[in-house]
Amino acid sequence: MKEVVPLAEGWSLSHSDDLLPAQVPGCVHTDLLTAGLIPDPFLGVNESDVAWVGQRSWTYVRELPAADTAGEQYERTDLVFDGLDTAATITLDGRELGRTRNMHRRFRFDVTGCHGRLEAAFASAYDEAASVRAVTGERPNVYPEPFQYIRKMACSFGWDWGPTLVTAGIWRPVRLERWSTARLADVRPLVTVHGGTGRVEVRVEVERTAQGTARPLAVRAAVGDGIAEARAAVRGVHAVLTLEVPDASLWWPRGYGDQPLYDLEVTLVEDAGEERPLDTWRRRIGFRTVALDRSADLHGTGFTLVVNGERVFARGVNWIPDDVFPSRISPERYRTRLRQTADAGVDLVRTWGGGIYEDDAFYDACDEMGLMVWQDFLFACAAYPEEQPLRGEVEAEARDNVVRLMPHPSLVLWNGNNENLWGFRDWDWEPELRGDSWGGGYYLDLLPRIVAELDPTRPYTAGSPWSGSWDHHPNDPAHGTYHSWEVWNRRDYAEYRDSVPRFVSEFGWQAPPAMATLRRALPGERLAPDSPGMLHHQKAEDGNGKLNRGVARYFALPEDDFDRWHYLTQVVQARAIATGIEHWRSHWPVCAGTIVWQINDCWPVSSWSAIDGDGRLKPLYHELRRVYADRLLTLQPGDGDDGPVLAVVNQAAEPWQARVTLRRLRADGTEVAEQVLDVTVAARSVHRQTVPPDLAPAPQSTKEFLVADSEDLRSMHFSVTDREFAYPVPHYDVAVESPMGTRAGNVEVVVTAHTLVRDLLLQADRLGPNAVCDTGLRTLLPGEQLRLRVAGAAETGANAVRAALFCVEPA
């Protein structure tokens, strides 16, 4: 049987004339940080002080001992790297084993009988990119960094939410594999289900040693503990087995059913009389069907995911690498962040094309939690040369990762790129390219062929956004997928309501991180929107200008009051995203999904995230829980002179008998009119109706508003902006209770409103860096009471709690 020897220990990093202890997996920055040779680049403006790290070459070294007696019994020894970042020369005892130039691939070198000094010498990523650019020529790019010339995590070169920290190192595990006769080179399970019977077609590729060339081999496969078994002879280096599982339990996205997973084990044996096991492969699989309905209809061209025959409105988020140093992302951290994601009502995670193919632990957690994965191939926001040496690397990378990831049932869609088809058509690339290659051959030819060959069980789309063909603009909202960025960049978030795209795969609005995150990341700084650290941790073009304009459309822009500015920017972010999702969900099935940009951050920064770089939840996170819930109540502005529209959205599997109370109220909370509506909403459907005229506030009323309530759901409609509305001065009582038996620092905050209190927010991290609150923005009517549960607070006094509470105030 094959023997695996991890090589995580004993590495050093060559720094000047010294050798520093190195962690593998890891990277140069984390090793230098551990050694105290660079400051933490996440703090203050330290990022600029460590730019030199990415500009020079680095070498990792260790001794590779001679094989022991047991090791000498094997015919072959391979040195296997799961990830090398990026342009590396590998030598052993002074002999070059090979050169690599792709962070996203695995590499294998024959080191049979070899030992001595093992070195992984990494060239500067900038030097590697320059050498490729010299061969291929210039290509346009939306950022002033050369990431399109090197197969490396693009966002390590910086993005409009990320720092420029260009890494190098052995970023994924490395090991020795010792084997004889043959090994399993690739295992591809094609998992389908027909008429309740699960089918697994296992396609196996083997590699043989010279001595094993003519030996008879066989492959055994089993699903579960004796549920299904199969055996096949290996013909040359290929074998195919088929297993059938009667009455297979289906894997469903969260909210649609359970996520049963089956163990699949494949064993390679020498078939000479008594079978001798040579190698094994184990994964978990799930039975489900997935299709993408791109049919044309009266509204344009659809884009609807269909899982197990069920049409799905995708409640999605975009995922970026959770750390700019991805070797630091542990399985536990993946699980924490994805649990937060699922708890926000999300059922789809789009792994964005400027990052990485995530570790298997990411996809394992998605399998278990029912989070569908939309997987981008790694191309983003640039024209990519299609010449060598990149073309061969792109193909090898795609084949490697399709085979690695295809066992995961959570993976539902392959996507060719992020915004490059749009960029080619709309960002003045065509004149600059002058007929040069730009990546279209990857997205429209190479990648779909690879997916069709290796993983025909899943749909492929050429890009995001993409209308399905060049017959329509790549970012046409009526066709395929759509990115809505005009609103954040130039317009009022209310203009999300101007169209009903078929599928919104990117849209977002910025806000700063939590206050405790800012205090940790910017120690000693007097915080202001334009203070040095705040500006350094704001990477978007005119980011603060857009934040301020977003606030000023609705509120008086605070002057010299950072706490107020911080609160209002977070309110506007939450409201903006809720506005888009509520509008688009209310138009299901024309609109079949929204994917918010973005769920997470890779460092502490002002960004579009719902969870900040320290893992703290922004108010947007709690809004996602509300607007992505199975049941949603929303009041939408009517068209023209029509009054508001009540939309009752039911994404649950059962009909909803909703009793909706509509009230027209004055600013002081007194009631003008009330009506109760009994509404029946079928499963997975939406009910829309115009609000009765006597309940609708006048179109420009500054003194009346509309409230819709059903059970614990609430929606509100104001005819004017907050700065125009006649808010009373908010008045509410605050009491802090410590229920018997609760831990120290765990309290309940009871707020009793005496006036209208809109968008009340308890910023729990002001009570201690580890404090969390179970509730985000809430609006109270006079006489209503709200109970907020806080855990982990360092301060629990009434004065401290009141200072951590914010709400909308009169202009």
PDB file of N, CA and C in Angstrom, residues 241-288:
ATOM      1  N   LEU A 241     -15.970   2.132 -13.495  1.00  0.00           N
ATOM      2  CA  LEU A 241     -16.873   1.324 -12.671  1.00  0.00           C
ATOM      3  C   LEU A 241     -18.197   2.064 -12.555  1.00  0.00           C
ATOM      4  N   THR A 242     -19.272   1.327 -12.435  1.00  0.00           N
ATOM      5  CA  THR A 242     -20.584   1.932 -12.230  1.00  0.00           C
ATOM      6  C   THR A 242     -21.241   1.304 -11.008  1.00  0.00           C
ATOM      7  N   LEU A 243     -21.697   2.160 -10.103  1.00  0.00           N
ATOM      8  CA  LEU A 243     -22.401   1.704  -8.904  1.00  0.00           C
ATOM      9  C   LEU A 243     -23.792   2.308  -8.903  1.00  0.00           C
ATOM     10  N   GLU A 244     -24.777   1.543  -8.462  1.00  0.00           N
ATOM     11  CA  GLU A 244     -26.144   2.028  -8.360  1.00  0.00           C
ATOM     12  C   GLU A 244     -26.629   1.924  -6.927  1.00  0.00           C
ATOM     13  N   VAL A 245     -27.266   2.998  -6.467  1.00  0.00           N
ATOM     14  CA  VAL A 245     -27.787   3.070  -5.103  1.00  0.00           C
ATOM     15  C   VAL A 245     -29.291   3.233  -5.186  1.00  0.00           C
ATOM     16  N   PRO A 246     -30.051   2.148  -4.952  1.00  0.00           N
ATOM     17  CA  PRO A 246     -31.518   2.267  -5.004  1.00  0.00           C
ATOM     18  C   PRO A 246     -32.029   3.196  -3.908  1.00  0.00           C
ATOM     19  N   ASP A 247     -33.084   3.909  -4.211  1.00  0.00           N
ATOM     20  CA  ASP A 247     -33.738   4.791  -3.228  1.00  0.00           C
ATOM     21  C   ASP A 247     -32.726   5.734  -2.582  1.00  0.00           C
ATOM     22  N   ALA A 248     -31.891   6.335  -3.406  1.00  0.00           N
ATOM     23  CA  ALA A 248     -30.872   7.251  -2.887  1.00  0.00           C
ATOM     24  C   ALA A 248     -31.530   8.472  -2.244  1.00  0.00           C
ATOM     25  N   SER A 249     -31.062   8.830  -1.071  1.00  0.00           N
ATOM     26  CA  SER A 249     -31.535  10.046  -0.408  1.00  0.00           C
ATOM     27  C   SER A 249     -30.910  11.248  -1.100  1.00  0.00           C
ATOM     28  N   LEU A 250     -31.729  12.223  -1.455  1.00  0.00           N
ATOM     29  CA  LEU A 250     -31.261  13.359  -2.236  1.00  0.00           C
ATOM     30  C   LEU A 250     -30.601  14.423  -1.360  1.00  0.00           C
ATOM     31  N   TRP A 251     -29.532  15.001  -1.910  1.00  0.00           N
ATOM     32  CA  TRP A 251     -28.890  16.184  -1.315  1.00  0.00           C
ATOM     33  C   TRP A 251     -29.625  17.416  -1.808  1.00  0.00           C
ATOM     34  N   TRP A 252     -29.997  18.293  -0.851  1.00  0.00           N
ATOM     35  CA  TRP A 252     -30.732  19.506  -1.186  1.00  0.00           C
ATOM     36  C   TRP A 252     -29.988  20.746  -0.698  1.00  0.00           C
ATOM     37  N   PRO A 253     -30.195  21.880  -1.351  1.00  0.00           N
ATOM     38  CA  PRO A 253     -29.729  23.141  -0.760  1.00  0.00           C
ATOM     39  C   PRO A 253     -30.440  23.380   0.564  1.00  0.00           C
ATOM     40  N   ARG A 254     -29.791  24.132   1.454  1.00  0.00           N
ATOM     41  CA  ARG A 254     -30.413  24.414   2.744  1.00  0.00           C
ATOM     42  C   ARG A 254     -31.747  25.136   2.522  1.00  0.00           C
ATOM     43  N   GLY A 255     -32.727  24.751   3.330  1.00  0.00           N
ATOM     44  CA  GLY A 255     -34.062  25.306   3.187  1.00  0.00           C
ATOM     45  C   GLY A 255     -34.961  24.507   2.264  1.00  0.00           C
ATOM     46  N   TYR A 256     -34.372  23.551   1.523  1.00  0.00           N
ATOM     47  CA  TYR A 256     -35.165  22.741   0.600  1.00  0.00           C
ATOM     48  C   TYR A 256     -35.215  21.270   1.013  1.00  0.00           C
ATOM     49  N   GLY A 257     -34.382  20.880   1.936  1.00  0.00           N
ATOM     50  CA  GLY A 257     -34.341  19.493   2.369  1.00  0.00           C
ATOM     51  C   GLY A 257     -33.033  19.218   3.085  1.00  0.00           C
ATOM     52  N   ASP A 258     -32.750  17.941   3.294  1.00  0.00           N
ATOM     53  CA  ASP A 258     -31.555  17.537   4.040  1.00  0.00           C
ATOM     54  C   ASP A 258     -30.344  17.420   3.120  1.00  0.00           C
ATOM     55  N   GLN A 259     -29.201  17.159   3.728  1.00  0.00           N
ATOM     56  CA  GLN A 259     -27.936  17.040   2.997  1.00  0.00           C
ATOM     57  C   GLN A 259     -27.262  15.700   3.304  1.00  0.00           C
ATOM     58  N   PRO A 260     -27.906  14.591   2.949  1.00  0.00           N
ATOM     59  CA  PRO A 260     -27.259  13.294   3.192  1.00  0.00           C
ATOM     60  C   PRO A 260     -26.024  13.137   2.318  1.00  0.00           C
ATOM     61  N   LEU A 261     -24.962  12.607   2.925  1.00  0.00           N
ATOM     62  CA  LEU A 261     -23.703  12.388   2.212  1.00  0.00           C
ATOM     63  C   LEU A 261     -23.322  10.922   2.335  1.00  0.00           C
ATOM     64  N   TYR A 262     -22.752  10.388   1.270  1.00  0.00           N
ATOM     65  CA  TYR A 262     -22.358   8.985   1.220  1.00  0.00           C
ATOM     66  C   TYR A 262     -20.842   8.889   1.057  1.00  0.00           C
ATOM     67  N   ASP A 263     -20.240   7.978   1.798  1.00  0.00           N
ATOM     68  CA  ASP A 263     -18.810   7.716   1.632  1.00  0.00           C
ATOM     69  C   ASP A 263     -18.589   6.917   0.353  1.00  0.00           C
ATOM     70  N   LEU A 264     -17.648   7.385  -0.456  1.00  0.00           N
ATOM     71  CA  LEU A 264     -17.235   6.656  -1.655  1.00  0.00           C
ATOM     72  C   LEU A 264     -15.764   6.300  -1.500  1.00  0.00           C
ATOM     73  N   GLU A 265     -15.442   5.006  -1.596  1.00  0.00           N
ATOM     74  CA  GLU A 265     -14.059   4.548  -1.463  1.00  0.00           C
ATOM     75  C   GLU A 265     -13.662   3.772  -2.714  1.00  0.00           C
ATOM     76  N   VAL A 266     -12.516   4.119  -3.248  1.00  0.00           N
ATOM     77  CA  VAL A 266     -11.976   3.449  -4.429  1.00  0.00           C
ATOM     78  C   VAL A 266     -10.623   2.859  -4.046  1.00  0.00           C
ATOM     79  N   THR A 267     -10.425   1.586  -4.368  1.00  0.00           N
ATOM     80  CA  THR A 267      -9.181   0.891  -4.024  1.00  0.00           C
ATOM     81  C   THR A 267      -8.576   0.284  -5.284  1.00  0.00           C
ATOM     82  N   LEU A 268      -7.301   0.561  -5.481  1.00  0.00           N
ATOM     83  CA  LEU A 268      -6.540  -0.045  -6.582  1.00  0.00           C
ATOM     84  C   LEU A 268      -5.822  -1.271  -6.037  1.00  0.00           C
ATOM     85  N   VAL A 269      -5.950  -2.412  -6.728  1.00  0.00           N
ATOM     86  CA  VAL A 269      -5.342  -3.656  -6.263  1.00  0.00           C
ATOM     87  C   VAL A 269      -4.559  -4.303  -7.407  1.00  0.00           C
ATOM     88  N   GLU A 270      -3.537  -5.053  -7.016  1.00  0.00           N
ATOM     89  CA  GLU A 270      -2.860  -5.907  -7.978  1.00  0.00           C
ATOM     90  C   GLU A 270      -3.651  -7.208  -8.049  1.00  0.00           C
ATOM     91  N   ASP A 271      -4.071  -7.558  -9.248  1.00  0.00           N
ATOM     92  CA  ASP A 271      -5.010  -8.663  -9.442  1.00  0.00           C
ATOM     93  C   ASP A 271      -4.247  -9.905  -9.892  1.00  0.00           C
ATOM     94  N   ALA A 272      -3.425 -10.437  -8.991  1.00  0.00           N
ATOM     95  CA  ALA A 272      -2.620 -11.625  -9.316  1.00  0.00           C
ATOM     96  C   ALA A 272      -2.912 -12.680  -8.259  1.00  0.00           C
ATOM     97  N   GLY A 273      -3.976 -13.451  -8.490  1.00  0.00           N
ATOM     98  CA  GLY A 273      -4.369 -14.434  -7.481  1.00  0.00           C
ATOM     99  C   GLY A 273      -4.976 -13.717  -6.300  1.00  0.00           C
ATOM    100  N   GLU A 274      -4.231 -13.647  -5.220  1.00  0.00           N
ATOM    101  CA  GLU A 274      -4.700 -12.915  -4.034  1.00  0.00           C
ATOM    102  C   GLU A 274      -4.496 -11.418  -4.259  1.00  0.00           C
ATOM    103  N   GLU A 275      -5.561 -10.629  -4.107  1.00  0.00           N
ATOM    104  CA  GLU A 275      -5.483  -9.201  -4.375  1.00  0.00           C
ATOM    105  C   GLU A 275      -4.588  -8.502  -3.356  1.00  0.00           C
ATOM    106  N   ARG A 276      -3.731  -7.609  -3.864  1.00  0.00           N
ATOM    107  CA  ARG A 276      -2.844  -6.830  -2.990  1.00  0.00           C
ATOM    108  C   ARG A 276      -3.192  -5.354  -3.146  1.00  0.00           C
ATOM    109  N   PRO A 277      -3.699  -4.717  -2.086  1.00  0.00           N
ATOM    110  CA  PRO A 277      -4.051  -3.293  -2.188  1.00  0.00           C
ATOM    111  C   PRO A 277      -2.812  -2.447  -2.465  1.00  0.00           C
ATOM    112  N   LEU A 278      -2.980  -1.488  -3.383  1.00  0.00           N
ATOM    113  CA  LEU A 278      -1.870  -0.605  -3.753  1.00  0.00           C
ATOM    114  C   LEU A 278      -2.129   0.852  -3.367  1.00  0.00           C
ATOM    115  N   ASP A 279      -3.384   1.299  -3.451  1.00  0.00           N
ATOM    116  CA  ASP A 279      -3.679   2.712  -3.209  1.00  0.00           C
ATOM    117  C   ASP A 279      -5.174   2.839  -2.938  1.00  0.00           C
ATOM    118  N   THR A 280      -5.559   3.860  -2.184  1.00  0.00           N
ATOM    119  CA  THR A 280      -6.973   4.121  -1.919  1.00  0.00           C
ATOM    120  C   THR A 280      -7.274   5.606  -2.090  1.00  0.00           C
ATOM    121  N   TRP A 281      -8.536   5.890  -2.354  1.00  0.00           N
ATOM    122  CA  TRP A 281      -9.058   7.258  -2.521  1.00  0.00           C
ATOM    123  C   TRP A 281     -10.412   7.304  -1.841  1.00  0.00           C
ATOM    124  N   ARG A 282     -10.649   8.303  -1.004  1.00  0.00           N
ATOM    125  CA  ARG A 282     -11.906   8.399  -0.271  1.00  0.00           C
ATOM    126  C   ARG A 282     -12.445   9.819  -0.354  1.00  0.00           C
ATOM    127  N   ARG A 283     -13.730   9.935  -0.627  1.00  0.00           N
ATOM    128  CA  ARG A 283     -14.425  11.213  -0.607  1.00  0.00           C
ATOM    129  C   ARG A 283     -15.864  10.970  -0.172  1.00  0.00           C
ATOM    130  N   ARG A 284     -16.574  12.081   0.100  1.00  0.00           N
ATOM    131  CA  ARG A 284     -18.010  12.016   0.323  1.00  0.00           C
ATOM    132  C   ARG A 284     -18.729  12.596  -0.897  1.00  0.00           C
ATOM    133  N   ILE A 285     -19.818  11.968  -1.275  1.00  0.00           N
ATOM    134  CA  ILE A 285     -20.599  12.410  -2.412  1.00  0.00           C
ATOM    135  C   ILE A 285     -22.042  12.611  -1.978  1.00  0.00           C
ATOM    136  N   GLY A 286     -22.813  13.260  -2.837  1.00  0.00           N
ATOM    137  CA  GLY A 286     -24.243  13.423  -2.593  1.00  0.00           C
ATOM    138  C   GLY A 286     -24.994  13.272  -3.901  1.00  0.00           C
ATOM    139  N   PHE A 287     -26.183  12.720  -3.816  1.00  0.00           N
ATOM    140  CA  PHE A 287     -26.986  12.495  -5.018  1.00  0.00           C
ATOM    141  C   PHE A 287     -27.953  13.662  -5.211  1.00  0.00           C
ATOM    142  N   ARG A 288     -27.852  14.295  -6.348  1.00  0.00           N
ATOM    143  CA  ARG A 288     -28.767  15.376  -6.697  1.00  0.00           C
ATOM    144  C   ARG A 288     -28.579  15.692  -8.169  1.00  0.00           C
TER     145      ARG A 288
END
